[in-house]
PDB file of C-alpha atoms in Angstrom:
ATOM      1  CA  MET A   1     -20.934   6.771  13.792  1.00 49.00           C
ATOM      2  CA  LYS A   2     -17.202   7.072  13.871  1.00 75.00           C
ATOM      3  CA  ASN A   3     -15.224   5.294  11.167  1.00 82.00           C
ATOM      4  CA  ILE A   4     -14.010   2.328  13.236  1.00 88.00           C
ATOM      5  CA  PRO A   5     -12.481   0.466  10.283  1.00 86.00           C
ATOM      6  CA  MET A   6     -10.264   3.371   9.588  1.00 89.00           C
ATOM      7  CA  ALA A   7      -9.374   3.713  13.229  1.00 89.00           C
ATOM      8  CA  LEU A   8      -8.252   0.079  13.156  1.00 91.00           C
ATOM      9  CA  THR A   9      -6.102   0.667  10.073  1.00 90.00           C
ATOM     10  CA  TRP A  10      -4.433   3.652  11.803  1.00 92.00           C
ATOM     11  CA  MET A  11      -3.855   1.510  14.838  1.00 92.00           C
ATOM     12  CA  ARG A  12      -2.011  -0.907  12.518  1.00 92.00           C
ATOM     13  CA  VAL A  13       0.185   1.930  11.342  1.00 93.00           C
ATOM     14  CA  TYR A  14       0.960   2.968  14.884  1.00 94.00           C
ATOM     15  CA  PHE A  15       1.959  -0.480  15.829  1.00 94.00           C
ATOM     16  CA  ILE A  16       4.797  -0.560  13.189  1.00 94.00           C
ATOM     17  CA  PRO A  17       7.170   1.770  15.260  1.00 94.00           C
ATOM     18  CA  LEU A  18       6.163   0.024  18.385  1.00 94.00           C
ATOM     19  CA  PHE A  19       7.024  -3.309  16.856  1.00 95.00           C
ATOM     20  CA  LEU A  20      10.388  -2.031  15.621  1.00 94.00           C
ATOM     21  CA  LEU A  21      11.142  -0.388  18.989  1.00 92.00           C
ATOM     22  CA  CYS A  22      11.102  -3.908  20.535  1.00 90.00           C
ATOM     23  CA  TYR A  23      14.264  -4.556  18.547  1.00 90.00           C
ATOM     24  CA  VAL A  24      15.797  -1.168  18.721  1.00 87.00           C
ATOM     25  CA  LEU A  25      15.785  -0.957  22.499  1.00 81.00           C
ATOM     26  CA  PRO A  26      18.762  -2.583  24.258  1.00 76.00           C
ATOM     27  CA  ILE A  27      17.888  -6.096  25.157  1.00 69.00           C
ATOM     28  CA  GLY A  28      18.692  -5.156  28.873  1.00 69.00           C
ATOM     29  CA  TRP A  29      15.548  -3.029  28.777  1.00 70.00           C
ATOM     30  CA  PHE A  30      13.442  -6.233  28.781  1.00 66.00           C
ATOM     31  CA  GLY A  31      15.579  -7.998  31.489  1.00 67.00           C
ATOM     32  CA  THR A  32      19.056  -9.318  32.230  1.00 67.00           C
ATOM     33  CA  ASN A  33      18.862 -12.988  31.250  1.00 70.00           C
ATOM     34  CA  GLN A  34      17.658 -15.249  28.561  1.00 69.00           C
ATOM     35  CA  SER A  35      14.020 -14.610  29.415  1.00 79.00           C
ATOM     36  CA  SER A  36      14.631 -11.006  28.198  1.00 83.00           C
ATOM     37  CA  PHE A  37      14.720 -12.382  24.569  1.00 83.00           C
ATOM     38  CA  MET A  38      11.458 -14.281  25.284  1.00 84.00           C
ATOM     39  CA  ILE A  39       9.806 -11.086  26.714  1.00 85.00           C
ATOM     40  CA  ARG A  40      10.941  -8.912  23.795  1.00 87.00           C
ATOM     41  CA  ASP A  41       9.848 -11.484  21.205  1.00 90.00           C
ATOM     42  CA  SER A  42       6.544 -12.017  23.064  1.00 91.00           C
ATOM     43  CA  ILE A  43       5.729  -8.294  22.986  1.00 92.00           C
ATOM     44  CA  ALA A  44       6.664  -7.986  19.280  1.00 94.00           C
ATOM     45  CA  THR A  45       4.598 -11.073  18.386  1.00 95.00           C
ATOM     46  CA  ALA A  46       1.570  -9.758  20.285  1.00 95.00           C
ATOM     47  CA  LEU A  47       1.776  -6.542  18.347  1.00 96.00           C
ATOM     48  CA  PHE A  48       2.084  -8.270  15.009  1.00 96.00           C
ATOM     49  CA  VAL A  49      -0.767 -10.698  15.820  1.00 95.00           C
ATOM     50  CA  ILE A  50      -3.041  -7.877  16.825  1.00 94.00           C
ATOM     51  CA  ALA A  51      -2.152  -5.849  13.769  1.00 93.00           C
ATOM     52  CA  SER A  52      -2.872  -8.958  11.562  1.00 91.00           C
ATOM     53  CA  LEU A  53      -6.288  -9.420  13.234  1.00 91.00           C
ATOM     54  CA  THR A  54      -7.194  -5.720  12.722  1.00 90.00           C
ATOM     55  CA  ASP A  55      -6.284  -6.238   8.999  1.00 84.00           C
ATOM     56  CA  TYR A  56      -9.087  -8.756   8.653  1.00 84.00           C
ATOM     57  CA  LEU A  57     -11.428  -6.919  11.004  1.00 88.00           C
ATOM     58  CA  ASP A  58     -11.150  -3.436   9.438  1.00 86.00           C
ATOM     59  CA  GLY A  59     -11.961  -4.712   6.008  1.00 81.00           C
ATOM     60  CA  TYR A  60     -14.868  -6.768   7.273  1.00 83.00           C
ATOM     61  CA  LEU A  61     -16.344  -3.864   9.249  1.00 86.00           C
ATOM     62  CA  ALA A  62     -15.851  -1.445   6.388  1.00 83.00           C
ATOM     63  CA  ARG A  63     -17.816  -3.597   4.021  1.00 84.00           C
ATOM     64  CA  LYS A  64     -20.503  -4.572   6.569  1.00 87.00           C
ATOM     65  CA  TRP A  65     -21.065  -0.939   7.763  1.00 86.00           C
ATOM     66  CA  ASN A  66     -20.539   0.597   4.293  1.00 85.00           C
ATOM     67  CA  GLN A  67     -17.688   2.745   5.648  1.00 85.00           C
ATOM     68  CA  THR A  68     -15.247   2.235   2.815  1.00 82.00           C
ATOM     69  CA  THR A  69     -13.250   5.277   1.778  1.00 82.00           C
ATOM     70  CA  SER A  70     -10.776   5.872  -1.017  1.00 83.00           C
ATOM     71  CA  PHE A  71      -8.150   6.770   1.580  1.00 85.00           C
ATOM     72  CA  GLY A  72      -8.867   3.644   3.562  1.00 82.00           C
ATOM     73  CA  ALA A  73      -8.457   1.581   0.497  1.00 81.00           C
ATOM     74  CA  PHE A  74      -5.086   3.135  -0.026  1.00 84.00           C
ATOM     75  CA  LEU A  75      -3.893   3.035   3.580  1.00 87.00           C
ATOM     76  CA  ASP A  76      -5.008  -0.495   4.351  1.00 87.00           C
ATOM     77  CA  PRO A  77      -2.570  -2.285   1.911  1.00 86.00           C
ATOM     78  CA  VAL A  78       0.203   0.166   2.723  1.00 90.00           C
ATOM     79  CA  ALA A  79      -0.149  -0.630   6.432  1.00 91.00           C
ATOM     80  CA  ASP A  80      -0.111  -4.420   5.746  1.00 91.00           C
ATOM     81  CA  LYS A  81       2.874  -4.282   3.542  1.00 92.00           C
ATOM     82  CA  LEU A  82       4.862  -2.047   5.929  1.00 94.00           C
ATOM     83  CA  MET A  83       4.073  -4.367   8.897  1.00 94.00           C
ATOM     84  CA  VAL A  84       5.067  -7.515   6.952  1.00 95.00           C
ATOM     85  CA  CYS A  85       8.242  -5.779   5.588  1.00 95.00           C
ATOM     86  CA  ALA A  86       9.249  -4.658   9.031  1.00 96.00           C
ATOM     87  CA  ALA A  87       8.746  -8.173  10.449  1.00 96.00           C
ATOM     88  CA  LEU A  88      10.657  -9.761   7.603  1.00 97.00           C
ATOM     89  CA  LEU A  89      13.583  -7.431   8.046  1.00 96.00           C
ATOM     90  CA  ILE A  90      13.701  -8.058  11.756  1.00 95.00           C
ATOM     91  CA  LEU A  91      13.594 -11.842  11.210  1.00 96.00           C
ATOM     92  CA  LEU A  92      16.386 -11.377   8.655  1.00 96.00           C
ATOM     93  CA  PHE A  93      18.430  -9.410  11.205  1.00 93.00           C
ATOM     94  CA  LEU A  94      17.791 -12.084  13.832  1.00 91.00           C
ATOM     95  CA  GLY A  95      18.914 -14.829  11.348  1.00 93.00           C
ATOM     96  CA  ARG A  96      15.487 -16.596  11.376  1.00 94.00           C
ATOM     97  CA  VAL A  97      14.777 -16.181   7.701  1.00 96.00           C
ATOM     98  CA  SER A  98      16.939 -16.158   4.599  1.00 96.00           C
ATOM     99  CA  VAL A  99      17.762 -13.138   2.512  1.00 97.00           C
ATOM    100  CA  LEU A 100      16.286 -14.742  -0.611  1.00 97.00           C
ATOM    101  CA  ILE A 101      12.837 -15.141   1.087  1.00 97.00           C
ATOM    102  CA  VAL A 102      12.866 -11.562   2.278  1.00 97.00           C
ATOM    103  CA  PHE A 103      13.998 -10.333  -1.128  1.00 97.00           C
ATOM    104  CA  VAL A 104      11.314 -12.274  -3.007  1.00 97.00           C
ATOM    105  CA  ILE A 105       8.373 -11.256  -0.730  1.00 96.00           C
ATOM    106  CA  ILE A 106       9.330  -7.512  -0.666  1.00 96.00           C
ATOM    107  CA  ALA A 107      10.198  -7.455  -4.412  1.00 96.00           C
ATOM    108  CA  ARG A 108       6.673  -9.003  -5.154  1.00 94.00           C
ATOM    109  CA  GLU A 109       5.005  -6.429  -2.932  1.00 92.00           C
ATOM    110  CA  ILE A 110       6.823  -3.493  -4.919  1.00 94.00           C
ATOM    111  CA  ILE A 111       6.106  -5.176  -8.240  1.00 93.00           C
ATOM    112  CA  VAL A 112       2.438  -5.922  -7.701  1.00 90.00           C
ATOM    113  CA  SER A 113       1.779  -2.442  -6.103  1.00 89.00           C
ATOM    114  CA  ALA A 114       3.420  -0.730  -9.050  1.00 90.00           C
ATOM    115  CA  LEU A 115       1.553  -2.938 -11.505  1.00 88.00           C
ATOM    116  CA  ARG A 116      -1.747  -2.118  -9.945  1.00 87.00           C
ATOM    117  CA  GLU A 117      -1.046   1.530 -10.049  1.00 86.00           C
ATOM    118  CA  TRP A 118       0.043   1.264 -13.650  1.00 86.00           C
ATOM    119  CA  MET A 119      -3.141  -0.727 -14.473  1.00 85.00           C
ATOM    120  CA  ALA A 120      -5.332   1.815 -12.642  1.00 84.00           C
ATOM    121  CA  GLN A 121      -3.894   4.504 -15.009  1.00 85.00           C
ATOM    122  CA  ARG A 122      -5.131   2.459 -17.872  1.00 83.00           C
ATOM    123  CA  ASN A 123      -8.619   1.880 -16.299  1.00 82.00           C
ATOM    124  CA  ALA A 124      -7.813  -1.862 -15.891  1.00 76.00           C
ATOM    125  CA  ARG A 125      -7.168  -2.103 -12.175  1.00 74.00           C
ATOM    126  CA  ASP A 126      -9.901  -4.846 -11.914  1.00 77.00           C
ATOM    127  CA  LYS A 127      -7.668  -7.220 -14.006  1.00 77.00           C
ATOM    128  CA  VAL A 128      -5.118  -7.268 -11.096  1.00 77.00           C
ATOM    129  CA  ALA A 129      -7.480  -6.993  -8.221  1.00 74.00           C
ATOM    130  CA  VAL A 130      -6.733  -8.995  -5.041  1.00 76.00           C
ATOM    131  CA  ASN A 131      -7.621 -12.613  -5.691  1.00 78.00           C
ATOM    132  CA  SER A 132      -7.924 -15.664  -3.455  1.00 85.00           C
ATOM    133  CA  LEU A 133      -4.334 -16.697  -4.162  1.00 87.00           C
ATOM    134  CA  GLY A 134      -3.007 -13.400  -2.881  1.00 84.00           C
ATOM    135  CA  LYS A 135      -5.269 -13.811   0.305  1.00 86.00           C
ATOM    136  CA  TRP A 136      -3.803 -17.226   0.822  1.00 92.00           C
ATOM    137  CA  LYS A 137      -0.354 -15.782   0.485  1.00 92.00           C
ATOM    138  CA  THR A 138      -1.180 -13.105   3.084  1.00 90.00           C
ATOM    139  CA  ALA A 139      -2.662 -15.607   5.570  1.00 92.00           C
ATOM    140  CA  THR A 140       0.317 -17.973   5.194  1.00 95.00           C
ATOM    141  CA  GLN A 141       2.695 -15.031   5.926  1.00 95.00           C
ATOM    142  CA  MET A 142       0.583 -13.968   8.932  1.00 94.00           C
ATOM    143  CA  MET A 143       0.824 -17.447  10.413  1.00 95.00           C
ATOM    144  CA  ALA A 144       4.614 -17.898   9.671  1.00 97.00           C
ATOM    145  CA  ILE A 145       5.818 -14.575  10.928  1.00 97.00           C
ATOM    146  CA  PRO A 146       4.675 -14.943  14.624  1.00 96.00           C
ATOM    147  CA  MET A 147       5.974 -18.436  14.806  1.00 95.00           C
ATOM    148  CA  LEU A 148       9.467 -17.196  13.537  1.00 96.00           C
ATOM    149  CA  LEU A 149       9.323 -14.338  15.936  1.00 94.00           C
ATOM    150  CA  LEU A 150       8.796 -16.714  18.834  1.00 92.00           C
ATOM    151  CA  ASP A 151      11.786 -18.864  17.731  1.00 86.00           C
ATOM    152  CA  SER A 152      13.707 -17.644  20.937  1.00 76.00           C
ATOM    153  CA  PHE A 153      11.423 -19.891  23.045  1.00 78.00           C
ATOM    154  CA  GLY A 154      13.391 -22.828  21.742  1.00 76.00           C
ATOM    155  CA  TYR A 155      10.496 -24.945  20.777  1.00 81.00           C
ATOM    156  CA  HIS A 156      11.614 -26.880  17.755  1.00 84.00           C
ATOM    157  CA  TRP A 157       8.210 -27.522  16.340  1.00 89.00           C
ATOM    158  CA  ILE A 158       7.438 -23.773  16.318  1.00 90.00           C
ATOM    159  CA  HIS A 159      10.661 -23.191  14.374  1.00 89.00           C
ATOM    160  CA  TYR A 160       9.945 -25.941  11.775  1.00 94.00           C
ATOM    161  CA  VAL A 161       6.385 -25.043  11.241  1.00 95.00           C
ATOM    162  CA  GLY A 162       7.234 -21.387  10.828  1.00 95.00           C
ATOM    163  CA  GLN A 163       9.893 -22.292   8.404  1.00 96.00           C
ATOM    164  CA  VAL A 164       7.625 -24.479   6.300  1.00 97.00           C
ATOM    165  CA  LEU A 165       4.928 -21.823   6.393  1.00 97.00           C
ATOM    166  CA  ILE A 166       7.309 -18.973   5.333  1.00 97.00           C
ATOM    167  CA  ILE A 167       8.577 -21.272   2.385  1.00 97.00           C
ATOM    168  CA  CYS A 168       4.869 -21.895   1.438  1.00 97.00           C
ATOM    169  CA  ALA A 169       4.332 -18.115   1.630  1.00 97.00           C
ATOM    170  CA  THR A 170       7.241 -17.504  -0.662  1.00 97.00           C
ATOM    171  CA  ILE A 171       6.013 -20.012  -3.212  1.00 96.00           C
ATOM    172  CA  LEU A 172       2.470 -18.454  -3.085  1.00 96.00           C
ATOM    173  CA  THR A 173       4.194 -15.038  -3.473  1.00 95.00           C
ATOM    174  CA  ILE A 174       5.885 -16.067  -6.708  1.00 95.00           C
ATOM    175  CA  VAL A 175       2.813 -17.840  -8.127  1.00 94.00           C
ATOM    176  CA  SER A 176       0.455 -14.930  -7.166  1.00 92.00           C
ATOM    177  CA  MET A 177       2.864 -12.473  -8.846  1.00 92.00           C
ATOM    178  CA  TRP A 178       2.877 -14.540 -11.963  1.00 93.00           C
ATOM    179  CA  VAL A 179      -0.905 -14.661 -12.049  1.00 90.00           C
ATOM    180  CA  TYR A 180      -1.058 -10.870 -11.704  1.00 88.00           C
ATOM    181  CA  LEU A 181       1.563 -10.328 -14.409  1.00 89.00           C
ATOM    182  CA  LYS A 182      -0.172 -12.752 -16.763  1.00 89.00           C
ATOM    183  CA  ALA A 183      -3.475 -11.014 -16.278  1.00 86.00           C
ATOM    184  CA  ALA A 184      -1.906  -7.584 -17.122  1.00 86.00           C
ATOM    185  CA  TRP A 185       0.235  -8.923 -19.981  1.00 89.00           C
ATOM    186  CA  PRO A 186      -2.198  -8.241 -22.808  1.00 86.00           C
ATOM    187  CA  ILE A 187      -2.364  -4.532 -21.684  1.00 85.00           C
ATOM    188  CA  MET A 188       1.308  -4.317 -21.111  1.00 80.00           C
ATOM    189  CA  LYS A 189       2.003  -5.734 -24.624  1.00 82.00           C
ATOM    190  CA  THR A 190      -0.211  -3.085 -26.310  1.00 83.00           C
ATOM    191  CA  ASN A 191       1.212  -0.254 -24.284  1.00 69.00           C
ATOM    192  CA  ASN A 192       4.975  -0.587 -25.151  1.00 60.00           C
TER     193      ASN A 192
END
């Protein structure tokens, strides 16, 4: 049987340039009036939502079918982080999210990824393995980003719910980073 979970991960990687293309193409490519913004944002949101769903599905299927691979374990979080970072940078460019939120979320991803790599070199990666707090952070981001992408539709409730969710995601980002750093601290302290 072909490795479907790996194919889903690669699909997520391929969606990143397609997602970015929605915002690189001149807006006239989507139409000539206000609806062109709605079309562009709808396409980008659909790509992001499909990518988010494949993130859940590829991990579930890989475990269920025992098709986990070391390369898949590497590529899956890279694809997730690239998609989220791309979406956050687009939202920043559109003025729909603050630079502080984007910085905190991207900085956390870099710090935690580096921490996991460093801990793996010390045979202690399990101390900073993904936990439920990190999963809640990801889920909250994955709900907030589509709502913020759809802000061009003018529905105030979508804007406000998206803003509340991205603030919650940012708080969870900080707390989860603190939990990972706290777990790694005893090893960090002895390896100065």
